[in-house]
Amino acid sequence: MESRKSKGGAEKARIKKRKALETDAAKCAKMSTFFSQTSSRSLTSNEDKTESNTRSSRPNKHQAEAHSSRAGMYRETGKSVKGSAESATVPEAAAQQQNPEPQADVKSLLTGNQMSLRAEQVKQKRQVMERIVDVIKVIGKCGLSYRGDEEEADTFNKVVDVISQLIKAIIAEEVRQAGMFSVQSDTTQDVSSKDQCSIIIRCVTDVIHERLIATVDCESSTGQHVAELLKKVLLELNIDTGTCYVQTKGMDVITAHRLVEGTEEGLRECARDFEGVTCAADEFVKWANRKLQEEEECEMVQKKKRTPGELTEDEHLASADMNFKVKVHNVIVDTVTDSIHRRFSANANLCSDFAWLDPRDFAHMRGNRLPSSALEEISKCLTTELQLAHYVVNSTAFHVSCERSFSIMKFIKNRRRSALTQKKLEAFMLVCTEKEILTSVENDAVMNKVAETSALLQRLSL
């Protein structure tokens, strides 16, 4: 005989609940059938009475007896009603006439008890869930493990993910209210030898906030990759990248723009100086040949010879130097020059206005008056004193917040928890770092969002 698999407690509860629902549905169907039959019988009896009245106006013996019995019953009922009315006081009778008892509808009569029981069960489940959320918050603040090695992952993973999402939403709302923000980012290696990048946002509302918004796996250390990573994180949080201000400490925008202008002018001057480029190329080729001859073991790549009947490009330039000059040298120089001019010429007036704010030129400006065109472009960007104060306070001189987040990361992702996924690591980092926001997260919001992840949880707890 095949051994039957024993049913678990959850499955037994589902079967029991399904049977109860089927019983209730059968009762409702019987009541609906009963009401429909009663209404049809009453209609039939009324029709029969009408026909009998039209046939004969005199009642027979049986009808007279039924009429007399009903009259006696009505008289007894009238006496009892009269006695109850006489026994009741006048104020109580008036109150009953003014406030009659409300009549319950069919739905409340059929499912009233069940609805109240379900509401009580939902209340109990939410109270249990609220205690679980409080415990997870306390453990998350301390950065401790949520379970042992032998326990399995349970609902707490969903709760931690939901709390991290709510923390991110609160931080994003703070940034949008601030109107401007600055970014700090730094990388470090964790226990599993992965480069982890911590992204900190600094903004000012009523107070200065430095918030950890993400901990991501940094696959490359190039500036372009870090910039794309930062842009992706900001777009996921629906934060406008155009409100990111403040240059890095030590960076001089004026000097950088002057270097760009100098590079553009130098390229324009040597744009058609092909002879100088040719001489420099010849010197490089001679130097490279000497180095190659000094090498003892050097594999030389043999150049493929062109056969007499092989097809070639039509209308070659007669000189190889002229061919290189027209097709390579001039094209590269013109492309670079046009690209630099197109990218940086639009901000030339703004950068020249910044030059008048350079402290190194203050001594020169004391003896000379500013020209009439000075600070015209920058005056269009003037803000109020409060916005200027926020702009100054948004500047970050140190990356202390990043280093602090790295310390928390080493505490969370230790050797016993080195296999944490990136999503869980970021959730644990946010819960442990942003303790102030974690305290302000409402338990009802957490429970409602957790219930949305499963149809069963939504049916049992909402």
Short mmCIF file of C-alpha atoms in Angstrom, two decimals:
data_model
loop_
_atom_site.label_atom_id
_atom_site.label_comp_id
_atom_site.label_asym_id
_atom_site.label_seq_id
_atom_site.Cartn_x
_atom_site.Cartn_y
_atom_site.Cartn_z
CA MET A 1 0.00 0.00 0.00
CA GLU A 2 1.19 3.45 -0.79
CA SER A 3 1.85 5.59 2.27
CA ARG A 4 -0.39 8.65 2.34
CA LYS A 5 1.40 11.92 3.04
CA SER A 6 0.17 13.55 6.25
CA LYS A 7 -1.37 16.98 5.88
CA GLY A 8 0.18 19.95 7.60
CA GLY A 9 -1.53 22.31 9.99
CA ALA A 10 -1.93 25.08 7.43
CA GLU A 11 -3.52 22.72 4.89
CA LYS A 12 -5.92 21.35 7.51
CA ALA A 13 -6.93 24.89 8.44
CA ARG A 14 -7.58 25.71 4.78
CA ILE A 15 -9.72 22.56 4.35
CA LYS A 16 -11.70 23.38 7.50
CA LYS A 17 -12.29 26.95 6.35
CA ARG A 18 -13.37 25.77 2.88
CA LYS A 19 -15.90 23.35 4.41
CA ALA A 20 -17.32 26.13 6.60
CA LEU A 21 -17.70 28.39 3.57
CA GLU A 22 -19.41 25.60 1.59
CA THR A 23 -21.85 25.03 4.49
CA ASP A 24 -22.69 28.75 4.65
CA ALA A 25 -23.19 28.85 0.89
CA ALA A 26 -25.58 25.87 1.07
CA LYS A 27 -27.59 27.54 3.83
CA CYS A 28 -27.86 30.76 1.81
CA ALA A 29 -29.01 28.79 -1.24
CA LYS A 30 -31.71 27.03 0.81
CA MET A 31 -32.97 30.33 2.23
CA SER A 32 -33.07 31.90 -1.23
CA THR A 33 -35.07 28.92 -2.54
CA PHE A 34 -37.44 29.12 0.43
CA PHE A 35 -38.13 32.83 -0.12
CA SER A 36 -38.75 32.36 -3.84
CA GLN A 37 -41.18 29.47 -3.20
CA THR A 38 -43.01 31.46 -0.51
CA SER A 39 -43.51 34.44 -2.82
CA SER A 40 -44.79 32.22 -5.64
CA ARG A 41 -47.24 30.47 -3.28
CA SER A 42 -48.58 33.77 -1.99
CA LEU A 43 -49.17 34.97 -5.52
CA THR A 44 -51.00 31.74 -6.39
CA SER A 45 -53.18 31.93 -3.27
CA ASN A 46 -54.14 35.54 -4.03
CA GLU A 47 -55.18 34.58 -7.53
CA ASP A 48 -57.24 31.67 -6.20
CA LYS A 49 -58.98 33.91 -3.68
CA THR A 50 -59.86 36.43 -6.39
CA GLU A 51 -61.37 33.72 -8.56
CA SER A 52 -63.36 32.25 -5.67
CA ASN A 53 -64.70 35.67 -4.70
CA THR A 54 -65.91 36.30 -8.20
CA ARG A 55 -67.59 32.90 -8.36
CA SER A 56 -69.58 33.17 -5.11
CA SER A 57 -69.99 36.01 -2.67
CA ARG A 58 -71.27 33.84 0.21
CA PRO A 59 -68.75 32.07 2.42
CA ASN A 60 -69.27 28.37 3.08
CA LYS A 61 -69.26 26.60 6.42
CA HIS A 62 -65.52 26.01 6.58
CA GLN A 63 -64.75 29.62 5.70
CA ALA A 64 -67.07 30.88 8.43
CA GLU A 65 -65.35 28.68 11.01
CA ALA A 66 -61.89 29.90 9.91
CA HIS A 67 -63.10 33.48 10.02
CA SER A 68 -64.43 33.12 13.55
CA SER A 69 -61.19 31.48 14.75
CA ARG A 70 -59.07 34.27 13.26
CA ALA A 71 -61.33 36.88 14.83
CA GLY A 72 -60.89 35.26 18.22
CA MET A 73 -57.11 35.19 17.75
CA TYR A 74 -57.08 38.87 16.79
CA ARG A 75 -59.18 39.73 19.87
CA GLU A 76 -56.73 37.92 22.17
CA THR A 77 -53.78 39.66 20.48
CA GLY A 78 -55.47 43.03 20.88
CA LYS A 79 -56.02 42.38 24.58
CA SER A 80 -52.36 41.47 25.11
CA VAL A 81 -51.16 44.54 23.17
CA LYS A 82 -53.56 46.74 25.17
CA GLY A 83 -52.28 45.28 28.43
CA SER A 84 -48.65 45.85 27.47
CA ALA A 85 -49.43 49.40 26.37
CA GLU A 86 -51.19 50.09 29.70
CA SER A 87 -48.27 48.63 31.66
CA ALA A 88 -45.71 50.81 29.81
CA THR A 89 -45.18 54.34 31.00
CA VAL A 90 -45.90 57.34 28.82
CA PRO A 91 -42.22 58.45 28.36
CA GLU A 92 -41.15 54.94 27.33
CA ALA A 93 -43.96 54.72 24.80
CA ALA A 94 -43.06 58.13 23.39
CA ALA A 95 -39.39 57.11 23.15
CA GLN A 96 -40.34 53.92 21.29
CA GLN A 97 -42.44 55.91 18.82
CA GLN A 98 -39.70 58.49 18.22
CA ASN A 99 -36.74 56.02 18.07
CA PRO A 100 -37.96 52.72 16.67
CA GLU A 101 -35.51 49.82 16.69
CA PRO A 102 -33.50 49.67 13.43
CA GLN A 103 -34.24 46.68 11.27
CA ALA A 104 -31.16 44.72 10.24
CA ASP A 105 -30.65 43.96 6.56
CA VAL A 106 -30.33 40.47 5.11
CA LYS A 107 -26.52 40.63 4.81
CA SER A 108 -26.04 41.51 8.48
CA LEU A 109 -28.50 38.79 9.53
CA LEU A 110 -26.70 36.16 7.46
CA THR A 111 -23.04 37.11 8.01
CA GLY A 112 -23.09 39.43 11.02
CA ASN A 113 -21.55 36.94 13.43
CA GLN A 114 -18.95 35.79 10.91
CA MET A 115 -17.88 39.34 10.08
CA SER A 116 -17.42 40.20 13.73
CA LEU A 117 -15.40 37.02 14.30
CA ARG A 118 -13.23 37.76 11.28
CA ALA A 119 -12.62 41.33 12.46
CA GLU A 120 -11.53 39.97 15.84
CA GLN A 121 -9.17 37.46 14.18
CA VAL A 122 -7.65 40.15 11.95
CA LYS A 123 -7.12 42.35 14.99
CA GLN A 124 -5.30 39.56 16.82
CA LYS A 125 -3.11 38.78 13.79
CA ARG A 126 -2.15 42.44 13.36
CA GLN A 127 -1.23 42.67 17.04
CA VAL A 128 1.07 39.66 16.66
CA MET A 129 2.55 41.14 13.46
CA GLU A 130 3.12 44.47 15.20
CA ARG A 131 5.18 42.76 17.90
CA ILE A 132 7.25 41.02 15.22
CA VAL A 133 7.92 44.36 13.47
CA ASP A 134 9.01 45.93 16.77
CA VAL A 135 11.42 43.06 17.44
CA ILE A 136 12.88 43.33 13.92
CA LYS A 137 13.40 47.07 14.40
CA VAL A 138 15.29 46.52 17.65
CA ILE A 139 17.49 43.79 16.13
CA GLY A 140 18.10 45.94 13.04
CA LYS A 141 19.27 48.91 15.11
CA CYS A 142 21.88 46.69 16.78
CA GLY A 143 22.96 45.09 13.50
CA LEU A 144 22.58 41.58 14.94
CA SER A 145 21.61 38.36 13.19
CA TYR A 146 17.90 37.65 12.79
CA ARG A 147 18.20 33.88 12.92
CA GLY A 148 20.66 31.12 13.74
CA ASP A 149 22.41 28.73 11.40
CA GLU A 150 19.76 26.02 11.76
CA GLU A 151 16.67 28.23 11.38
CA GLU A 152 15.19 28.97 7.98
CA ALA A 153 14.50 32.38 6.52
CA ASP A 154 10.92 33.40 7.22
CA THR A 155 8.66 36.45 7.02
CA PHE A 156 11.29 38.71 8.61
CA ASN A 157 13.09 38.97 5.23
CA LYS A 158 9.96 40.54 3.72
CA VAL A 159 9.61 42.85 6.70
CA VAL A 160 13.23 44.04 6.44
CA ASP A 161 12.84 44.67 2.68
CA VAL A 162 9.64 46.65 3.26
CA ILE A 163 11.25 48.74 6.01
CA SER A 164 14.22 49.55 3.74
CA GLN A 165 11.83 50.64 0.96
CA LEU A 166 9.95 52.92 3.35
CA ILE A 167 13.25 54.41 4.59
CA LYS A 168 14.30 55.15 1.00
CA ALA A 169 10.92 56.76 0.30
CA ILE A 170 11.27 59.04 3.35
CA ILE A 171 14.82 60.06 2.34
CA ALA A 172 13.71 60.79 -1.23
CA GLU A 173 10.87 62.97 0.08
CA GLU A 174 13.35 64.91 2.26
CA VAL A 175 15.59 65.52 -0.76
CA ARG A 176 12.67 66.74 -2.87
CA GLN A 177 11.60 69.12 -0.10
CA ALA A 178 15.16 70.47 0.24
CA GLY A 179 15.34 71.43 -3.44
CA MET A 180 19.10 70.83 -3.72
CA PHE A 181 21.53 68.21 -2.50
CA SER A 182 25.11 67.01 -2.77
CA VAL A 183 26.45 63.49 -3.09
CA GLN A 184 29.27 61.58 -1.41
CA SER A 185 30.41 58.21 -2.69
CA ASP A 186 33.27 55.95 -1.74
CA THR A 187 34.21 52.30 -2.23
CA THR A 188 35.71 49.60 -0.06
CA GLN A 189 36.20 45.84 -0.17
CA ASP A 190 34.09 43.61 2.04
CA VAL A 191 34.89 40.17 3.44
CA SER A 192 33.95 38.49 0.15
CA SER A 193 36.45 40.71 -1.77
CA LYS A 194 33.72 42.68 -3.54
CA ASP A 195 33.94 46.43 -4.08
CA GLN A 196 31.00 47.96 -2.25
CA CYS A 197 30.07 51.57 -3.06
CA SER A 198 28.24 53.59 -0.40
CA ILE A 199 26.20 56.55 -1.69
CA ILE A 200 25.44 59.33 0.80
CA ILE A 201 23.12 62.27 0.11
CA ARG A 202 23.54 65.56 1.99
CA CYS A 203 20.60 67.98 2.00
CA VAL A 204 19.24 70.78 4.18
CA THR A 205 15.62 71.26 5.30
CA ASP A 206 15.26 72.60 8.83
CA VAL A 207 18.43 70.73 9.79
CA ILE A 208 21.34 69.19 7.90
CA HIS A 209 20.77 65.60 6.80
CA GLU A 210 23.37 63.09 5.66
CA ARG A 211 21.55 59.94 4.61
CA LEU A 212 22.72 56.60 3.25
CA ILE A 213 20.51 55.82 0.25
CA ALA A 214 22.21 52.80 -1.32
CA THR A 215 24.99 50.26 -1.02
CA VAL A 216 25.72 48.82 -4.46
CA ASP A 217 28.24 46.43 -5.94
CA CYS A 218 30.79 48.50 -7.88
CA GLU A 219 32.09 46.40 -10.78
CA SER A 220 34.39 49.10 -12.16
CA SER A 221 36.30 51.99 -10.60
CA THR A 222 36.14 54.31 -13.61
CA GLY A 223 34.49 57.69 -13.25
CA GLN A 224 31.98 56.93 -15.98
CA HIS A 225 30.80 53.73 -14.28
CA VAL A 226 30.44 55.44 -10.89
CA ALA A 227 28.50 58.31 -12.51
CA GLU A 228 26.13 55.89 -14.27
CA LEU A 229 25.70 53.95 -11.01
CA LEU A 230 24.83 57.13 -9.13
CA LYS A 231 22.41 58.25 -11.83
CA LYS A 232 20.66 54.87 -11.77
CA VAL A 233 20.20 55.01 -7.98
CA LEU A 234 18.79 58.56 -8.11
CA LEU A 235 16.36 57.70 -10.91
CA GLU A 236 15.10 54.65 -8.98
CA LEU A 237 14.27 56.95 -6.06
CA ASN A 238 12.65 59.51 -8.41
CA ILE A 239 15.15 62.22 -7.43
CA ASP A 240 15.87 64.94 -9.98
CA THR A 241 19.56 64.81 -10.91
CA GLY A 242 19.41 68.46 -11.96
CA THR A 243 19.16 69.54 -8.31
CA CYS A 244 22.58 68.06 -7.47
CA TYR A 245 24.92 70.99 -6.74
CA VAL A 246 28.30 71.90 -5.25
CA GLN A 247 31.69 71.05 -6.74
CA THR A 248 34.29 68.91 -5.02
CA LYS A 249 36.55 70.61 -2.52
CA GLY A 250 39.82 71.73 -4.17
CA MET A 251 38.41 71.82 -7.71
CA ASP A 252 38.78 75.17 -9.53
CA VAL A 253 36.18 75.65 -12.25
CA ILE A 254 37.89 78.78 -13.60
CA THR A 255 41.24 77.09 -14.06
CA ALA A 256 39.59 74.08 -15.69
CA HIS A 257 37.77 76.30 -18.19
CA ARG A 258 40.97 78.19 -18.97
CA LEU A 259 42.73 74.90 -19.67
CA VAL A 260 39.92 73.93 -22.05
CA GLU A 261 40.22 77.25 -23.87
CA GLY A 262 44.01 76.87 -24.10
CA THR A 263 43.63 73.37 -25.53
CA GLU A 264 41.15 74.58 -28.12
CA GLU A 265 43.41 77.45 -29.21
CA GLY A 266 46.45 75.16 -29.44
CA LEU A 267 44.55 72.68 -31.60
CA ARG A 268 43.37 75.45 -33.92
CA GLU A 269 46.94 76.73 -34.35
CA CYS A 270 48.37 73.34 -35.26
CA ALA A 271 45.33 72.16 -37.20
CA ARG A 272 47.13 72.48 -40.58
CA ASP A 273 50.69 72.04 -39.34
CA PHE A 274 51.06 68.69 -41.03
CA GLU A 275 54.82 69.07 -41.56
CA GLY A 276 55.43 69.31 -37.82
CA VAL A 277 53.31 66.24 -37.22
CA THR A 278 55.21 64.38 -39.94
CA CYS A 279 58.58 65.27 -38.39
CA ALA A 280 57.38 64.15 -34.97
CA ALA A 281 56.06 60.91 -36.45
CA ASP A 282 59.40 60.25 -38.21
CA GLU A 283 61.30 60.81 -34.97
CA PHE A 284 58.97 58.41 -33.19
CA VAL A 285 59.39 55.76 -35.89
CA LYS A 286 63.20 56.03 -35.72
CA TRP A 287 63.15 55.73 -31.94
CA ALA A 288 60.80 52.73 -32.12
CA ASN A 289 63.00 51.00 -34.72
CA ARG A 290 66.07 51.41 -32.52
CA LYS A 291 64.21 49.95 -29.56
CA LEU A 292 62.98 47.03 -31.65
CA GLN A 293 66.48 46.27 -32.92
CA GLU A 294 67.78 46.21 -29.37
CA GLU A 295 65.24 43.57 -28.44
CA GLU A 296 66.71 40.08 -28.70
CA GLU A 297 63.47 38.19 -29.19
CA CYS A 298 60.84 40.15 -31.04
CA GLU A 299 58.26 38.62 -33.32
CA MET A 300 57.90 40.79 -36.40
CA VAL A 301 54.54 40.73 -38.16
CA GLN A 302 55.02 40.20 -41.84
CA LYS A 303 53.16 42.63 -44.04
CA LYS A 304 50.91 41.04 -46.61
CA LYS A 305 52.02 41.89 -50.12
CA ARG A 306 49.53 42.99 -52.73
CA THR A 307 49.46 40.84 -55.85
CA PRO A 308 49.45 42.50 -59.29
CA GLY A 309 45.85 41.56 -60.11
CA GLU A 310 44.30 42.33 -56.69
CA LEU A 311 41.52 44.92 -56.55
CA THR A 312 42.23 48.11 -54.56
CA GLU A 313 40.39 51.31 -53.67
CA ASP A 314 39.73 53.57 -56.65
CA GLU A 315 41.46 56.90 -57.14
CA HIS A 316 44.11 56.75 -54.45
CA LEU A 317 46.03 59.93 -53.73
CA ALA A 318 49.39 59.90 -55.41
CA SER A 319 51.31 60.55 -52.19
CA ALA A 320 50.94 58.47 -49.03
CA ASP A 321 51.68 61.54 -46.92
CA MET A 322 48.93 63.52 -48.63
CA ASN A 323 46.53 60.61 -48.18
CA PHE A 324 47.22 60.49 -44.43
CA LYS A 325 46.96 64.28 -44.13
CA VAL A 326 43.54 64.50 -45.79
CA LYS A 327 41.86 61.35 -44.50
CA VAL A 328 43.30 61.06 -41.00
CA HIS A 329 45.07 64.13 -39.66
CA ASN A 330 42.67 66.85 -40.77
CA VAL A 331 39.56 64.82 -39.90
CA ILE A 332 40.73 64.08 -36.33
CA VAL A 333 41.83 67.64 -35.56
CA ASP A 334 38.64 69.20 -36.98
CA THR A 335 36.43 66.76 -35.05
CA VAL A 336 38.20 67.40 -31.73
CA THR A 337 38.15 71.19 -32.18
CA ASP A 338 34.46 71.33 -33.07
CA SER A 339 33.54 69.03 -30.17
CA ILE A 340 35.41 71.17 -27.61
CA HIS A 341 33.87 74.37 -28.97
CA ARG A 342 30.36 72.91 -28.98
CA ARG A 343 30.57 71.57 -25.43
CA PHE A 344 32.23 74.48 -23.62
CA SER A 345 31.50 77.67 -25.56
CA ALA A 346 27.96 77.98 -24.13
CA ASN A 347 29.34 78.51 -20.59
CA ALA A 348 32.14 80.91 -21.52
CA ASN A 349 30.36 84.03 -20.20
CA LEU A 350 29.39 82.30 -16.95
CA CYS A 351 32.96 81.15 -16.34
CA SER A 352 34.32 84.63 -17.06
CA ASP A 353 31.92 85.98 -14.40
CA PHE A 354 33.27 83.43 -11.95
CA ALA A 355 36.75 84.78 -12.62
CA TRP A 356 35.74 88.09 -10.99
CA LEU A 357 34.89 86.16 -7.81
CA ASP A 358 38.34 84.56 -7.58
CA PRO A 359 40.04 85.85 -4.36
CA ARG A 360 43.38 85.93 -6.18
CA ASP A 361 42.08 88.78 -8.36
CA PHE A 362 40.67 90.91 -5.52
CA ALA A 363 43.89 92.94 -5.20
CA HIS A 364 43.82 93.77 -8.91
CA MET A 365 40.15 94.82 -8.77
CA ARG A 366 40.72 97.32 -5.95
CA GLY A 367 42.54 99.76 -8.23
CA ASN A 368 40.43 99.07 -11.32
CA ARG A 369 36.70 99.31 -11.76
CA LEU A 370 34.72 96.34 -12.94
CA PRO A 371 33.62 96.47 -16.59
CA SER A 372 29.96 97.01 -17.35
CA SER A 373 29.55 93.46 -18.68
CA ALA A 374 30.93 91.85 -15.50
CA LEU A 375 28.68 89.49 -13.54
CA GLU A 376 25.79 89.81 -16.02
CA GLU A 377 25.43 86.10 -16.58
CA ILE A 378 25.82 85.13 -12.95
CA SER A 379 23.28 87.77 -11.85
CA LYS A 380 20.60 85.72 -13.60
CA CYS A 381 21.28 82.91 -11.13
CA LEU A 382 21.03 85.00 -7.95
CA THR A 383 19.03 83.43 -5.14
CA THR A 384 17.84 84.55 -1.75
CA GLU A 385 20.09 84.58 1.30
CA LEU A 386 18.42 81.45 2.66
CA GLN A 387 19.00 79.52 -0.57
CA LEU A 388 22.60 80.71 -0.62
CA ALA A 389 23.05 79.51 2.95
CA HIS A 390 21.61 76.12 1.99
CA TYR A 391 23.97 76.01 -0.97
CA VAL A 392 26.98 76.64 1.27
CA VAL A 393 25.88 74.16 3.93
CA ASN A 394 25.37 71.47 1.28
CA SER A 395 29.10 71.47 0.54
CA THR A 396 30.90 68.46 1.97
CA ALA A 397 34.48 68.83 3.15
CA PHE A 398 34.99 65.27 4.39
CA HIS A 399 33.69 61.79 3.61
CA VAL A 400 33.08 60.87 7.22
CA SER A 401 29.62 59.46 6.51
CA CYS A 402 31.01 57.03 3.94
CA GLU A 403 33.65 55.80 6.38
CA ARG A 404 30.98 55.41 9.06
CA SER A 405 28.87 53.31 6.70
CA PHE A 406 31.90 51.11 5.94
CA SER A 407 32.32 50.40 9.66
CA ILE A 408 28.67 49.31 9.86
CA MET A 409 29.12 47.18 6.74
CA LYS A 410 32.07 45.31 8.27
CA PHE A 411 29.98 44.73 11.38
CA ILE A 412 27.03 43.36 9.37
CA LYS A 413 28.82 41.41 6.65
CA ASN A 414 31.25 39.42 8.75
CA ARG A 415 32.68 35.99 8.08
CA ARG A 416 29.56 34.24 9.37
CA ARG A 417 27.34 36.31 7.06
CA SER A 418 29.65 36.67 4.06
CA ALA A 419 27.09 35.15 1.67
CA LEU A 420 24.51 37.94 2.02
CA THR A 421 22.97 39.02 -1.25
CA GLN A 422 23.34 42.63 -2.33
CA LYS A 423 19.66 43.40 -1.74
CA LYS A 424 19.70 42.02 1.81
CA LEU A 425 23.00 43.76 2.60
CA GLU A 426 21.58 47.12 1.49
CA ALA A 427 18.40 46.54 3.53
CA PHE A 428 20.37 45.65 6.67
CA MET A 429 22.66 48.66 6.12
CA LEU A 430 19.72 51.07 5.84
CA VAL A 431 17.99 49.65 8.93
CA CYS A 432 21.17 49.80 11.01
CA THR A 433 22.40 53.20 9.76
CA GLU A 434 19.23 55.30 9.61
CA LYS A 435 17.98 54.66 13.15
CA GLU A 436 16.15 57.99 13.33
CA ILE A 437 14.05 57.25 10.25
CA LEU A 438 13.55 53.64 11.37
CA THR A 439 11.90 54.88 14.57
CA SER A 440 9.53 57.12 12.61
CA VAL A 441 8.36 54.32 10.30
CA GLU A 442 4.81 53.34 11.29
CA ASN A 443 4.06 49.69 11.97
CA ASP A 444 0.72 49.89 10.15
CA ALA A 445 2.46 51.00 6.95
CA VAL A 446 4.92 48.10 7.25
CA MET A 447 2.14 45.54 7.85
CA ASN A 448 0.02 46.82 4.95
CA LYS A 449 2.97 46.72 2.56
CA VAL A 450 3.97 43.23 3.71
CA ALA A 451 0.37 42.06 3.18
CA GLU A 452 0.51 43.31 -0.41
CA THR A 453 3.30 40.83 -1.20
CA SER A 454 1.00 37.81 -0.77
CA ALA A 455 -2.67 37.19 -1.47
CA LEU A 456 -2.93 34.95 1.60
CA LEU A 457 -1.43 37.58 3.91
CA GLN A 458 -3.66 40.23 2.40
CA ARG A 459 -6.75 38.08 3.05
CA LEU A 460 -5.75 37.23 6.62
CA SER A 461 -4.51 40.60 7.85
CA LEU A 462 -6.56 43.25 6.03
#
